[in-house]
CSV table of C-alpha atoms in Angstrom, one decimal:
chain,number,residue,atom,x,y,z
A,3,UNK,CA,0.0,0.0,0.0
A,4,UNK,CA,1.5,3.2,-1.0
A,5,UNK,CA,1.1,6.0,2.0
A,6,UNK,CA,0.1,8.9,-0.9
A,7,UNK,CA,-3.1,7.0,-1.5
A,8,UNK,CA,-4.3,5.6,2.0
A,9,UNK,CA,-6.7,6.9,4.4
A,10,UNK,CA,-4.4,7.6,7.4
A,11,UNK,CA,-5.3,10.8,9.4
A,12,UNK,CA,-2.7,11.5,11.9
A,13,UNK,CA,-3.1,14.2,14.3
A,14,UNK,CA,-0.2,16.1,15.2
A,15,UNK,CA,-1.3,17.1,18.8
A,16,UNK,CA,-2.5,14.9,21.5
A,17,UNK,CA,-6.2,15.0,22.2
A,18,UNK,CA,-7.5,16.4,25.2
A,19,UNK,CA,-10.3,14.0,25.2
A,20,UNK,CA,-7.9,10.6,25.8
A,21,UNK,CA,-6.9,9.9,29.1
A,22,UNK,CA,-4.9,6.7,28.5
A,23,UNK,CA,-1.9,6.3,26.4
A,24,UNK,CA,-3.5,3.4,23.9
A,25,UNK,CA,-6.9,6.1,23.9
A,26,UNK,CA,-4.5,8.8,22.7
A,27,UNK,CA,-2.2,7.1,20.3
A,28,UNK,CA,-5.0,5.2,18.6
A,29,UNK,CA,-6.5,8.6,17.8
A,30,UNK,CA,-3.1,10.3,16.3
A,31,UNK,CA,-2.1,7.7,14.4
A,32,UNK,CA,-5.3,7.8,12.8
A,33,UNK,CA,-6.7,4.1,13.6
A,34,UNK,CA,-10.3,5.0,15.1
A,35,UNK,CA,-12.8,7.5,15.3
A,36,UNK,CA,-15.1,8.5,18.4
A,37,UNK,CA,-19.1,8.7,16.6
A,38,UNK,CA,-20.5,9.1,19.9
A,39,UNK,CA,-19.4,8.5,23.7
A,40,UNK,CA,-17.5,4.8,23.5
A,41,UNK,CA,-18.9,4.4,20.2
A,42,UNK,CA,-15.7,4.3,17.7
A,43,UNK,CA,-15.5,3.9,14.1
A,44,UNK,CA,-12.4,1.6,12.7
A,45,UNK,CA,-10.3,3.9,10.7
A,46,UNK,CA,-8.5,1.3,8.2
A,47,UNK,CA,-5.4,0.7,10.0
A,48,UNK,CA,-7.1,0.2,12.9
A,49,UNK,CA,-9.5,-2.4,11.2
A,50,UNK,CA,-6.4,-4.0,9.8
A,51,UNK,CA,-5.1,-4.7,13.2
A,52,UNK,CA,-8.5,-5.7,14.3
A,53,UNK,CA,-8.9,-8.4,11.6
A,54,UNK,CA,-5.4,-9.8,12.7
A,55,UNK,CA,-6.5,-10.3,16.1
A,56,UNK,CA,-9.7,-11.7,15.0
A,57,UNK,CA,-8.1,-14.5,12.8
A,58,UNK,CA,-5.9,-15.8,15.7
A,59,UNK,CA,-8.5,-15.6,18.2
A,60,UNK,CA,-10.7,-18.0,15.4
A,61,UNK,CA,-7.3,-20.2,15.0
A,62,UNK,CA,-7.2,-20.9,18.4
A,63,UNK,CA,-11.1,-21.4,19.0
A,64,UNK,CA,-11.1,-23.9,15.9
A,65,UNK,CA,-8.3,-25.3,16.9
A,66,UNK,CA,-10.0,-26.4,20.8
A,67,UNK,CA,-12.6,-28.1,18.9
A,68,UNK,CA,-15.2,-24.7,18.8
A,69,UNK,CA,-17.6,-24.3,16.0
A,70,UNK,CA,-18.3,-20.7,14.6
A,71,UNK,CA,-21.4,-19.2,14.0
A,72,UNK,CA,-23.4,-15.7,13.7
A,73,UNK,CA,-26.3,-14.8,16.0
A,74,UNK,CA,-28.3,-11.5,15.5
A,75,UNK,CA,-27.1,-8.2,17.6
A,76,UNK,CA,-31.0,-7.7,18.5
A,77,UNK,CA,-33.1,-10.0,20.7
A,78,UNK,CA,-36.5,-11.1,22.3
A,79,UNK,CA,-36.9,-9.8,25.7
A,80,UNK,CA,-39.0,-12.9,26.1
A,81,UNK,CA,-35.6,-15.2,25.8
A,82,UNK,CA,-34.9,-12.7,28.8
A,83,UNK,CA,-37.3,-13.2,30.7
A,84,UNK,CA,-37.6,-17.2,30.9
A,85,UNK,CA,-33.2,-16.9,31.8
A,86,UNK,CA,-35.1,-15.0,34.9
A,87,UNK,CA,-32.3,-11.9,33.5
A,88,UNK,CA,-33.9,-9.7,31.9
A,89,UNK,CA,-35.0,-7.5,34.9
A,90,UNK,CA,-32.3,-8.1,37.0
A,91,UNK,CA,-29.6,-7.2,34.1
A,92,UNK,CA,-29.7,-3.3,35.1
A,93,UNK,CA,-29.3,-0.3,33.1
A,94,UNK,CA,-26.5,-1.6,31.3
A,95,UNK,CA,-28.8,-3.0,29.1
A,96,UNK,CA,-30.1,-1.1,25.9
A,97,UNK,CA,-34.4,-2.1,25.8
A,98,UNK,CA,-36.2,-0.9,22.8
A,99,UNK,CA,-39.1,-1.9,21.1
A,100,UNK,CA,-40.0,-2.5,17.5
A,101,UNK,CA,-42.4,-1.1,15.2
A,102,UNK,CA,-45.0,-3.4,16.3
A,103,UNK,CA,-44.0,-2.7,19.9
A,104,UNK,CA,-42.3,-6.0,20.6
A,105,UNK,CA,-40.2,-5.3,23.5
A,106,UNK,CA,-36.4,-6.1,22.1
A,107,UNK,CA,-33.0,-5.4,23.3
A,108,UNK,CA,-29.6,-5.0,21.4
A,109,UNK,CA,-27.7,-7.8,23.3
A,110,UNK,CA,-25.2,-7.4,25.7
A,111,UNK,CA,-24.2,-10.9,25.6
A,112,UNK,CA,-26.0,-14.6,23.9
A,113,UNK,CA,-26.3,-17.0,26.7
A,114,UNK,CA,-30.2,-16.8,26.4
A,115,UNK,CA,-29.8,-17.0,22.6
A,116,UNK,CA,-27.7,-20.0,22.4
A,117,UNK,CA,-29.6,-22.4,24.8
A,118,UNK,CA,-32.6,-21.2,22.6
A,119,UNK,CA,-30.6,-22.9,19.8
A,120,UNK,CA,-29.5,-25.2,21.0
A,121,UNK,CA,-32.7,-26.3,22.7
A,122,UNK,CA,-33.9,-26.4,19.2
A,123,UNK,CA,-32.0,-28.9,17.9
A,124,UNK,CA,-30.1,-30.7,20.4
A,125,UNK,CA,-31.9,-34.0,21.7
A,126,UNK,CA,-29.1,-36.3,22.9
A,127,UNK,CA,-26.4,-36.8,25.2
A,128,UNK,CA,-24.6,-38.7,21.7
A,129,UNK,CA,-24.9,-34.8,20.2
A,130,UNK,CA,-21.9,-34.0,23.2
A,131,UNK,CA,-20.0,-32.1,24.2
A,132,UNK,CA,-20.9,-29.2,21.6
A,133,UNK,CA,-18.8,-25.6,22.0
A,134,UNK,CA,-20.3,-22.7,19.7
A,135,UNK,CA,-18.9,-19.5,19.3
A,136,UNK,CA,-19.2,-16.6,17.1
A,137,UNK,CA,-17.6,-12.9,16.8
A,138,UNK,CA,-20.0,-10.3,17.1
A,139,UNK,CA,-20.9,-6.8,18.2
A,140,UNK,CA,-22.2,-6.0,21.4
A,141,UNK,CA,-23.5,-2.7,23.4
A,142,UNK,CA,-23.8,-2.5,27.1
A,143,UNK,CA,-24.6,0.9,28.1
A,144,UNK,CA,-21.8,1.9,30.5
A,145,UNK,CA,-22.9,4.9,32.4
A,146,UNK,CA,-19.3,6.8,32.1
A,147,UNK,CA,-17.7,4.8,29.4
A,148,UNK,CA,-14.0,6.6,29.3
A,149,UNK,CA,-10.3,5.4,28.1
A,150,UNK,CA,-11.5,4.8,24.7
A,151,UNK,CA,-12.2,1.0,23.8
A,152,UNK,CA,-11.1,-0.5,26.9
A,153,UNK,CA,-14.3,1.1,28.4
A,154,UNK,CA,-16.8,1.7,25.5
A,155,UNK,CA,-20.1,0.7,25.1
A,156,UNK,CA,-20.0,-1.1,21.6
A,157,UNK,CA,-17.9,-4.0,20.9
A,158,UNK,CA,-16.7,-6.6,19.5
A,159,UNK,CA,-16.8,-9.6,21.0
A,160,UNK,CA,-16.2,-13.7,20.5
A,161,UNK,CA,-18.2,-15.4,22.9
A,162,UNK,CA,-18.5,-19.5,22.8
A,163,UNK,CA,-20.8,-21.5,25.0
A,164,UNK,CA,-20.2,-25.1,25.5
A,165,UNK,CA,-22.5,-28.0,26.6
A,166,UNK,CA,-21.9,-30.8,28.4
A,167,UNK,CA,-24.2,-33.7,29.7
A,168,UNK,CA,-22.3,-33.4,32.8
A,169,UNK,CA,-20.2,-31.3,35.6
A,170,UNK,CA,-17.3,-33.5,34.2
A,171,UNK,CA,-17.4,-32.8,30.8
A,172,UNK,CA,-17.8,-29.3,31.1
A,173,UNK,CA,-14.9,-29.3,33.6
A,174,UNK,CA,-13.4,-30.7,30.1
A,175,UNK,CA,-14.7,-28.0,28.0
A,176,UNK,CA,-13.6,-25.2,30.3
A,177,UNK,CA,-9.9,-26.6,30.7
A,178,UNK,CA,-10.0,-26.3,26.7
A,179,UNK,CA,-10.9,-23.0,26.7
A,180,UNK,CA,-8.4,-22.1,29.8
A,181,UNK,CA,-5.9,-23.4,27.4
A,182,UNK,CA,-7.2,-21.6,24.1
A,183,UNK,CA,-7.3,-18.5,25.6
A,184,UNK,CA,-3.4,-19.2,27.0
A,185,UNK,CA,-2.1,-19.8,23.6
A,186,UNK,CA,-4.5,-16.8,22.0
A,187,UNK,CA,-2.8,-14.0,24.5
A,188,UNK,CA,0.2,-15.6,23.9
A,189,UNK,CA,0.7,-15.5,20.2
A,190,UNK,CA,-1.1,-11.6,20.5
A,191,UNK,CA,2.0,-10.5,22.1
A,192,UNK,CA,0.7,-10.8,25.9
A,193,UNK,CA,1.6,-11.8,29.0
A,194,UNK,CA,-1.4,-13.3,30.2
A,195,UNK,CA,-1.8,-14.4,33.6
A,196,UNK,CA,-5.6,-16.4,34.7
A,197,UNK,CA,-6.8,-15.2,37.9
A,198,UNK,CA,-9.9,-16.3,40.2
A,199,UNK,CA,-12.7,-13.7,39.4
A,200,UNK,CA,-16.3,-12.7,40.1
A,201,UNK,CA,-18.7,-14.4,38.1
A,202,UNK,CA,-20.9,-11.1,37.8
A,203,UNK,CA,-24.3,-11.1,35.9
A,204,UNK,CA,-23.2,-14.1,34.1
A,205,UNK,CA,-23.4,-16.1,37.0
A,206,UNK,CA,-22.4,-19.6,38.0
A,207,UNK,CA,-19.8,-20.5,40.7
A,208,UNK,CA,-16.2,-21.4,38.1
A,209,UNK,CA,-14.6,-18.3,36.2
A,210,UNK,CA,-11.0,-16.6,35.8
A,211,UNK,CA,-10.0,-13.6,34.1
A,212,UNK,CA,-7.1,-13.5,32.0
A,213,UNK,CA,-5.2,-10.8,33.0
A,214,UNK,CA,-2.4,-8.7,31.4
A,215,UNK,CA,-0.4,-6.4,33.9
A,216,UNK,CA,-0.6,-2.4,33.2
A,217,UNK,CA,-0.2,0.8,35.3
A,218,UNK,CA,-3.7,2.1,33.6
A,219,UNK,CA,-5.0,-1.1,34.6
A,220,UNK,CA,-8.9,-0.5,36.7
A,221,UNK,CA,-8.2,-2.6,39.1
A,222,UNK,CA,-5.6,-4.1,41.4
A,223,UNK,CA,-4.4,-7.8,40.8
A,224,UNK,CA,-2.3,-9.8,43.4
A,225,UNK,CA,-0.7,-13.4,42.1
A,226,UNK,CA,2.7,-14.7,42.3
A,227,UNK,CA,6.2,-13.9,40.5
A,228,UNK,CA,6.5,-17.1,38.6
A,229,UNK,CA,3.2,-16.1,36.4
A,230,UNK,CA,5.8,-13.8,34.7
A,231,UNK,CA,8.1,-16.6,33.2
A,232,UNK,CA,5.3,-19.8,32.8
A,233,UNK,CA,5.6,-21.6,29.2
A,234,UNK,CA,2.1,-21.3,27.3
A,235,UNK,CA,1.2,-24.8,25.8
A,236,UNK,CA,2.4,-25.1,22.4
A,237,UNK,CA,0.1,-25.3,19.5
A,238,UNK,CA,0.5,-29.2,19.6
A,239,UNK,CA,-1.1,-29.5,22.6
A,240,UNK,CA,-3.7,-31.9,22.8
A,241,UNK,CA,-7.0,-31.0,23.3
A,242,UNK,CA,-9.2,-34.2,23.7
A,243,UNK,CA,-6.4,-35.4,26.5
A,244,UNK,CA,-8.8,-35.0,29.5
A,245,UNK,CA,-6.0,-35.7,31.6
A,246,UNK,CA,-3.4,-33.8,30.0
A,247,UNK,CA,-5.4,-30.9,29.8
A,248,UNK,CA,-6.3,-31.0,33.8
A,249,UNK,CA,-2.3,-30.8,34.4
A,250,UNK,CA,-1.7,-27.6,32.5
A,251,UNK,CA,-4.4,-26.1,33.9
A,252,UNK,CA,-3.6,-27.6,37.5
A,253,UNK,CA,-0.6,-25.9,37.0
A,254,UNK,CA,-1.8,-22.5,35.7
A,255,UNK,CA,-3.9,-22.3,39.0
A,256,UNK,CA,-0.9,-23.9,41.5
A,257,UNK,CA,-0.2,-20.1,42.4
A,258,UNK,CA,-1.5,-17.3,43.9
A,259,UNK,CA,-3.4,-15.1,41.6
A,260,UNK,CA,-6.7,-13.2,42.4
A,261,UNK,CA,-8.2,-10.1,41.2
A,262,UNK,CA,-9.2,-7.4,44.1
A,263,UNK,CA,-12.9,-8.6,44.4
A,264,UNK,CA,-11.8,-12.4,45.0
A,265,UNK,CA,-8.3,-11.2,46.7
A,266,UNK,CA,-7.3,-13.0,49.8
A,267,UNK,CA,-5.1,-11.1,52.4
A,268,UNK,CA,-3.7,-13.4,54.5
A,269,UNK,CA,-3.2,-16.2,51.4
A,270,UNK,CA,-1.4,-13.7,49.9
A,271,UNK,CA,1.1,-12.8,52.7
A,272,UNK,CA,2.3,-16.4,53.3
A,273,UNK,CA,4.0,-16.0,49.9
A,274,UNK,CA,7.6,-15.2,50.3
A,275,UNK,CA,7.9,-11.1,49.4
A,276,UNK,CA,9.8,-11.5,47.1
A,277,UNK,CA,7.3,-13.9,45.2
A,278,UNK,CA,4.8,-11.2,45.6
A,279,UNK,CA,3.5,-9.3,42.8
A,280,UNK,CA,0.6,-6.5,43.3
A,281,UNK,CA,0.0,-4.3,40.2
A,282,UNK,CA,-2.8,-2.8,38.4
A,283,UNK,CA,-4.1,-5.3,35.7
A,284,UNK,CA,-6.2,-5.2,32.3
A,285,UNK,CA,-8.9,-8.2,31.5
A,286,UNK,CA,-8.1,-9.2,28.4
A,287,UNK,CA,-10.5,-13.1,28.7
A,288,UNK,CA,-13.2,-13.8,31.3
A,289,UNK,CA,-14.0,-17.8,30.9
A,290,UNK,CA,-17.2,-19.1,33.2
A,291,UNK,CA,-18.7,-22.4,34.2
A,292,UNK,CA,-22.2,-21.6,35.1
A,293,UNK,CA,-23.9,-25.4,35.3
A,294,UNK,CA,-27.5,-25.4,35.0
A,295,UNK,CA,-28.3,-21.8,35.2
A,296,UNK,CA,-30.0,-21.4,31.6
A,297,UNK,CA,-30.9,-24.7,30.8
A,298,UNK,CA,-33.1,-25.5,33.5
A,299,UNK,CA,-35.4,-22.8,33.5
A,300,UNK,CA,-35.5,-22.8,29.5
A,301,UNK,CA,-35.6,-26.6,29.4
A,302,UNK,CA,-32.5,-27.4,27.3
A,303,UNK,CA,-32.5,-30.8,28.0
A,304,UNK,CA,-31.3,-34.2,26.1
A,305,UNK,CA,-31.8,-37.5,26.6
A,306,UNK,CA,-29.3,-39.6,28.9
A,307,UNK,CA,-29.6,-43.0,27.2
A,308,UNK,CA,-31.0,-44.2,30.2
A,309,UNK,CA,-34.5,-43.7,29.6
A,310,UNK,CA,-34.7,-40.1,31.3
A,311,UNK,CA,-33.9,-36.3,30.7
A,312,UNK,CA,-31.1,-33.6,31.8
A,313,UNK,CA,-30.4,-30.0,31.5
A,314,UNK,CA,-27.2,-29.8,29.9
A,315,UNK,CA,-24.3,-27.9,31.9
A,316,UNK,CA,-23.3,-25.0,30.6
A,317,UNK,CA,-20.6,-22.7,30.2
A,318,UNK,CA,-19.6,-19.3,28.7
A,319,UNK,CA,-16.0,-17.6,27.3
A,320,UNK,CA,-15.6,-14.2,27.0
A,321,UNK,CA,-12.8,-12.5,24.2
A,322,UNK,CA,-13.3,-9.1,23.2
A,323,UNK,CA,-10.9,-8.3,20.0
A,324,UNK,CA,-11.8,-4.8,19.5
A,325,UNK,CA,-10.5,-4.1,22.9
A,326,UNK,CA,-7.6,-6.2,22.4
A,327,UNK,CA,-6.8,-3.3,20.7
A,328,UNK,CA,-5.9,-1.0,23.1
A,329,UNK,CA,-4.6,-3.4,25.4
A,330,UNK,CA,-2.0,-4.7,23.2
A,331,UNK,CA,-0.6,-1.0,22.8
A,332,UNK,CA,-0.6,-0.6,26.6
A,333,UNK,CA,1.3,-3.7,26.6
A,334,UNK,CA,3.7,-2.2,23.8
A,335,UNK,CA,4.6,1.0,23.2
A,336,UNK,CA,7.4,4.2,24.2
A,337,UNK,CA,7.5,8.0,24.0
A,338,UNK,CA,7.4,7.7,20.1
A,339,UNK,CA,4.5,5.8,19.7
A,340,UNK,CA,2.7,1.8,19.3
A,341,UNK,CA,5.3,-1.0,18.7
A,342,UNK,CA,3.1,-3.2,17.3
A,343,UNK,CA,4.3,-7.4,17.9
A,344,UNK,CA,4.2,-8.5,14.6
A,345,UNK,CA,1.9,-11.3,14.5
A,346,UNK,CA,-0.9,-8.2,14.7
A,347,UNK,CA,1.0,-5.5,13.4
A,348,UNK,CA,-1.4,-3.4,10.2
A,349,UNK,CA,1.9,-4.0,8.1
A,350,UNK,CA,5.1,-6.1,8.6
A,351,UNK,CA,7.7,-3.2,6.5
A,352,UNK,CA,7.2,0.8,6.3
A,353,UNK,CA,9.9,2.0,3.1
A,354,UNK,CA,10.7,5.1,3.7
A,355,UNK,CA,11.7,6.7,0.3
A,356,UNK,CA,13.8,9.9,2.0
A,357,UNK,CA,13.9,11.8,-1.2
A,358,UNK,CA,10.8,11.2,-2.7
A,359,UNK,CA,10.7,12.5,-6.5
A,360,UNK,CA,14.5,11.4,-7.3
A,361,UNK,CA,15.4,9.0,-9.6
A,362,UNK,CA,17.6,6.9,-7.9
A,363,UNK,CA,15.9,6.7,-4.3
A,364,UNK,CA,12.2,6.0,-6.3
A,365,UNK,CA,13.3,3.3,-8.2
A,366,UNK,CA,15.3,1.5,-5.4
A,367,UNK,CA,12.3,2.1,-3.0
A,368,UNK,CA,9.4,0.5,-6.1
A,369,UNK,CA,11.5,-2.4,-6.4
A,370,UNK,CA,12.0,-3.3,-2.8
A,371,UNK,CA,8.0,-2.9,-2.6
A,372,UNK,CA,7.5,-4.5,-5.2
A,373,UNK,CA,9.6,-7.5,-3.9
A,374,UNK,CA,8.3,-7.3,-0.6
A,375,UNK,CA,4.7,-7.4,-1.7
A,376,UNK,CA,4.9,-10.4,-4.6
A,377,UNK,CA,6.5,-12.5,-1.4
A,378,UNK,CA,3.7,-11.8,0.2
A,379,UNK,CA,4.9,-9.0,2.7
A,380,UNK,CA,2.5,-6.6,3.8
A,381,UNK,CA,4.5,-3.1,2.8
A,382,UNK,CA,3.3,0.4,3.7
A,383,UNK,CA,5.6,2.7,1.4
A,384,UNK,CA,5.6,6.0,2.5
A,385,UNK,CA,6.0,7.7,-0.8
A,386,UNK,CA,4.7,10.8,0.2
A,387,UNK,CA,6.4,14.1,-0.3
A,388,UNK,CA,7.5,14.8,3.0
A,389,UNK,CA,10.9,15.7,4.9
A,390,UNK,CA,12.8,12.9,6.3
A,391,UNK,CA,11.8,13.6,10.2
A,392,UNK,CA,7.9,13.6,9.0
A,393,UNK,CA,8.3,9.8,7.9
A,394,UNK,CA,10.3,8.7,10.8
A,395,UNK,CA,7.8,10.0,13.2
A,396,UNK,CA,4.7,8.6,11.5
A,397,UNK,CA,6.5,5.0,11.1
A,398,UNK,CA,7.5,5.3,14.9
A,399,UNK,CA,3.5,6.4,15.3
A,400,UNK,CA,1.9,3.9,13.9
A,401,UNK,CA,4.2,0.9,15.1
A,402,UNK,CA,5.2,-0.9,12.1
A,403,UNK,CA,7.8,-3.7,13.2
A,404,UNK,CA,10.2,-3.2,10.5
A,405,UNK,CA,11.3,0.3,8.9
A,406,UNK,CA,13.7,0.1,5.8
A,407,UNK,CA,15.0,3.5,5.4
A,408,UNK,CA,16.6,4.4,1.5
A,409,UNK,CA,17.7,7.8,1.5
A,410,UNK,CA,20.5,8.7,-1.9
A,411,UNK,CA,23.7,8.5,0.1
A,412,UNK,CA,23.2,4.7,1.0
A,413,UNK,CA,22.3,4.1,-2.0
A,414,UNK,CA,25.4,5.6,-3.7
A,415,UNK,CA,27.1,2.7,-1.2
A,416,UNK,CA,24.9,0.2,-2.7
A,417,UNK,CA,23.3,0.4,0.5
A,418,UNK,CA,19.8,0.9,2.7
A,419,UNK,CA,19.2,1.0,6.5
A,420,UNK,CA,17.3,-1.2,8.4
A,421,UNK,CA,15.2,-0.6,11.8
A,422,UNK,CA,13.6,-3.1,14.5
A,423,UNK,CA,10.7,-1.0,15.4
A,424,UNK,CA,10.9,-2.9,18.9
A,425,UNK,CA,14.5,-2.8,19.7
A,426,UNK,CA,15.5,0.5,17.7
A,427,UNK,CA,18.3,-2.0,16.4
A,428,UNK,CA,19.9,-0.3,13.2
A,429,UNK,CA,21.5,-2.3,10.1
A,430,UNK,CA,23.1,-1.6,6.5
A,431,UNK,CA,23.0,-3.9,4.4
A,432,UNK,CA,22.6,-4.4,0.4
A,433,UNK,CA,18.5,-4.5,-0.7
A,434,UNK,CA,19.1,-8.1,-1.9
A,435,UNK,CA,19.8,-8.4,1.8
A,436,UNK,CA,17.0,-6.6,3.3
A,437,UNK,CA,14.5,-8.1,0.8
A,438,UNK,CA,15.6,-11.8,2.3
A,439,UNK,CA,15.7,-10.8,5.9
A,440,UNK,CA,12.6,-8.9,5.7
A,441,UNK,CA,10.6,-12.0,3.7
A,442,UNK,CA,11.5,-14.6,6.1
């Protein structure tokens, strides 16, 4: 993509509205849009990274054995109603009513919903287990939504629901998506760490949040040092092993770790201090086990082979991409700007052409993105005609990993420089050279 002709509207000042570094930095370098109070459009570099984070999250779901699907953004109230939810949900919840004054409601979340489904079509224990998840936008009307997407009130979200004819196979089913949401966080560039949580308006009496450590964090997270250095699972791991599965996540829960609502003083002194870690923390996953709680009262029930009839045990998992987002640059970023890890980075190379309009520098500069892009490189070439300093600070901006600068008096060496976005490494080297380190 040449930078002359894409839609990428930095802003040169900070704005006063953003309170948060990922807030700020999203809006200059031009990734979203605020259409209403936390209500964002995606800009298309933002979308870009969005649609990076939403094909690993769908990797790592597929590969635990989930199914995808779509459900609608609006719903009955009466599916609310027979959950026993839909007056005790609480403002958060946007009601309306359609034209023929049905009483609807733009969903917050599809526990309801699915067990409606599922109810539908699901007759027999042989049918399980059964894990369905979709990506989808939600609204929950946050009474002072603030720091951008970490706290709006639309959203993306993937939410899966699993079912189980039993409390031991959806034990099963959540130690998949424990593991799934490891190896997700993981491969986004984060340092995840599952802690002992609230269950909230979802209910049920199982549920961890995955948690990333950051000083904007909202709340205060206590757990214990060797979080910081644990091995994810690797993307061989196993998930039908019911038994292998139980020991990674026996050891993921060995430690210490709570969130402040489930935060236990005196459990947490008995660690050695300097095992201790208290910091503020950012949910990036919520996972729940919740039993019976929807499927009894809205009879989802299968046959056990045995001549009778159970509600299925349930269970819900919680992902929210769009404000994966702004978590990852909280994770990731300096004084200059995002440092985007690769793996959701909106490109892979910036080329900086550092005398746009000359011969020499415009041809070297096609050619390596030309290269780049038939390898299948994903090149952002900042052709634009703009002073040097201009292009180094909106590649450092926008947090491409890789910079390849090409300015005429490397070139008269045969010669172009190289920067890490990450490390601010610098290397010269030939464009043969830089064309095979950067297509690896």
């Amino acid at each position: 993509m040449r930078l002359s002709r894409y839609f990428l509207p930095i802003l040169r000042e900070p704005p006063r509205e953003a309170e948060i570094v990922s807030h700020r930095l999203m809006l200059r370098a031009g990734m979203m849009r605020q259409e209403a109070a936390g209500i964002y459009a995606f800009l298309p570099l933002g979308f870009r990274v969005l649609q990076k984070i939403c094909r690993i999250v769908r990797e790592e779901q597929d590969r635990s054995g989930a199914i995808e699907m779509l459900m609608p953004t609006i719903q009955s109230a009466d599916l609310w109603r027979e959950s026993g939810r839909y007056d005790a949900y609480g403002k958060e919840m946007l009601r309306i009513q359609d034209r023929h004054e049905r009483e609807m409601l733009f969903g917050p979340t599809n526990e309801e919903m699915i067990t409606e489904i599922f109810r539908a079509y699901v007759r027999s224990y042989k049918d399980l287990p059964l894990n369905l998840y979709h990506l989808q936008w939600k609204f929950r009307d946050e009474v002072r939504p603030r720091f951008g997407l970490m706290r709006g009130r639309e959203f993306l979200m993937k939410d899966a629901y699993s079912f189980d004819i039993d409390q031991a196979g959806a034990q099963h089913s959540y130690n998949k998506m424990f593991v799934a949401y490891l190896r997700t966080f993981a491969r986004l560039g984060l340092k995840s760490i599952p802690m002992r949580a609230e269950t909230g308006p979802i209910g049920g009496n199982l549920s961890h949040e995955f948690i990333i450590l950051a000083s904007t964090g909202e709340s205060e997270v206590f757990c214990h040092k060797d979080y910081l250095d644990m091995a994810v699972p690797d993307q061989d791991v196993d998930f039908e092993n019911v038994a292998g599965l139980q020991q990674i996540v026996d050891k993921w829960t060995s430690h210490y770790a709570a969130t402040s609502d489930m935060h236990d003083a005196e459990a947490f002194a008995r660690i050695e201090p300097h095992n201790q870690v208290s910091a503020r923390g950012i949910e990036v996953g919520h996972i729940f086990y919740f039993g019976t709680k929807y499927s009894a009262p809205m009879k989802a029930v299968v046959a056990t082979g045995e001549g009778g009839e159970v509600p299925v045990h349930m269970g819900s998992y919680g992902i929210g991409p769009s404000r994966l987002v702004d978590d990852i640059i909280e994770a990731s970023h300096d004084d200059a700007g995002i440092i985007w890890p690769e793996p959701v980075a909106p490109f892979k190379v910036a080329v900086l052409n550092l005398k746009q309009g000359a011969a020499e520098t415009d041809g070297a500069c096609g050619e390596l993105y030309r290269d780049l892009t038939a390898k299948g490189v994903e090149v952002l070439y900042d052709d634009r005609d703009e002073r040097a300093g201009g292009k180094f600070a909106t590649a450092d901006l926008i947090g491409i990993p890789w910079q390849v600068l090409v300015g005429p008096k490397g070139l008269a060496e045969g010669k172009v420089e190289v920067k890490n976005r990450a490390t601010g490494s610098r290397e010269t080297m030939s464009p043969a050279a830089a064309l095979d380190l950067l297509s690896k």
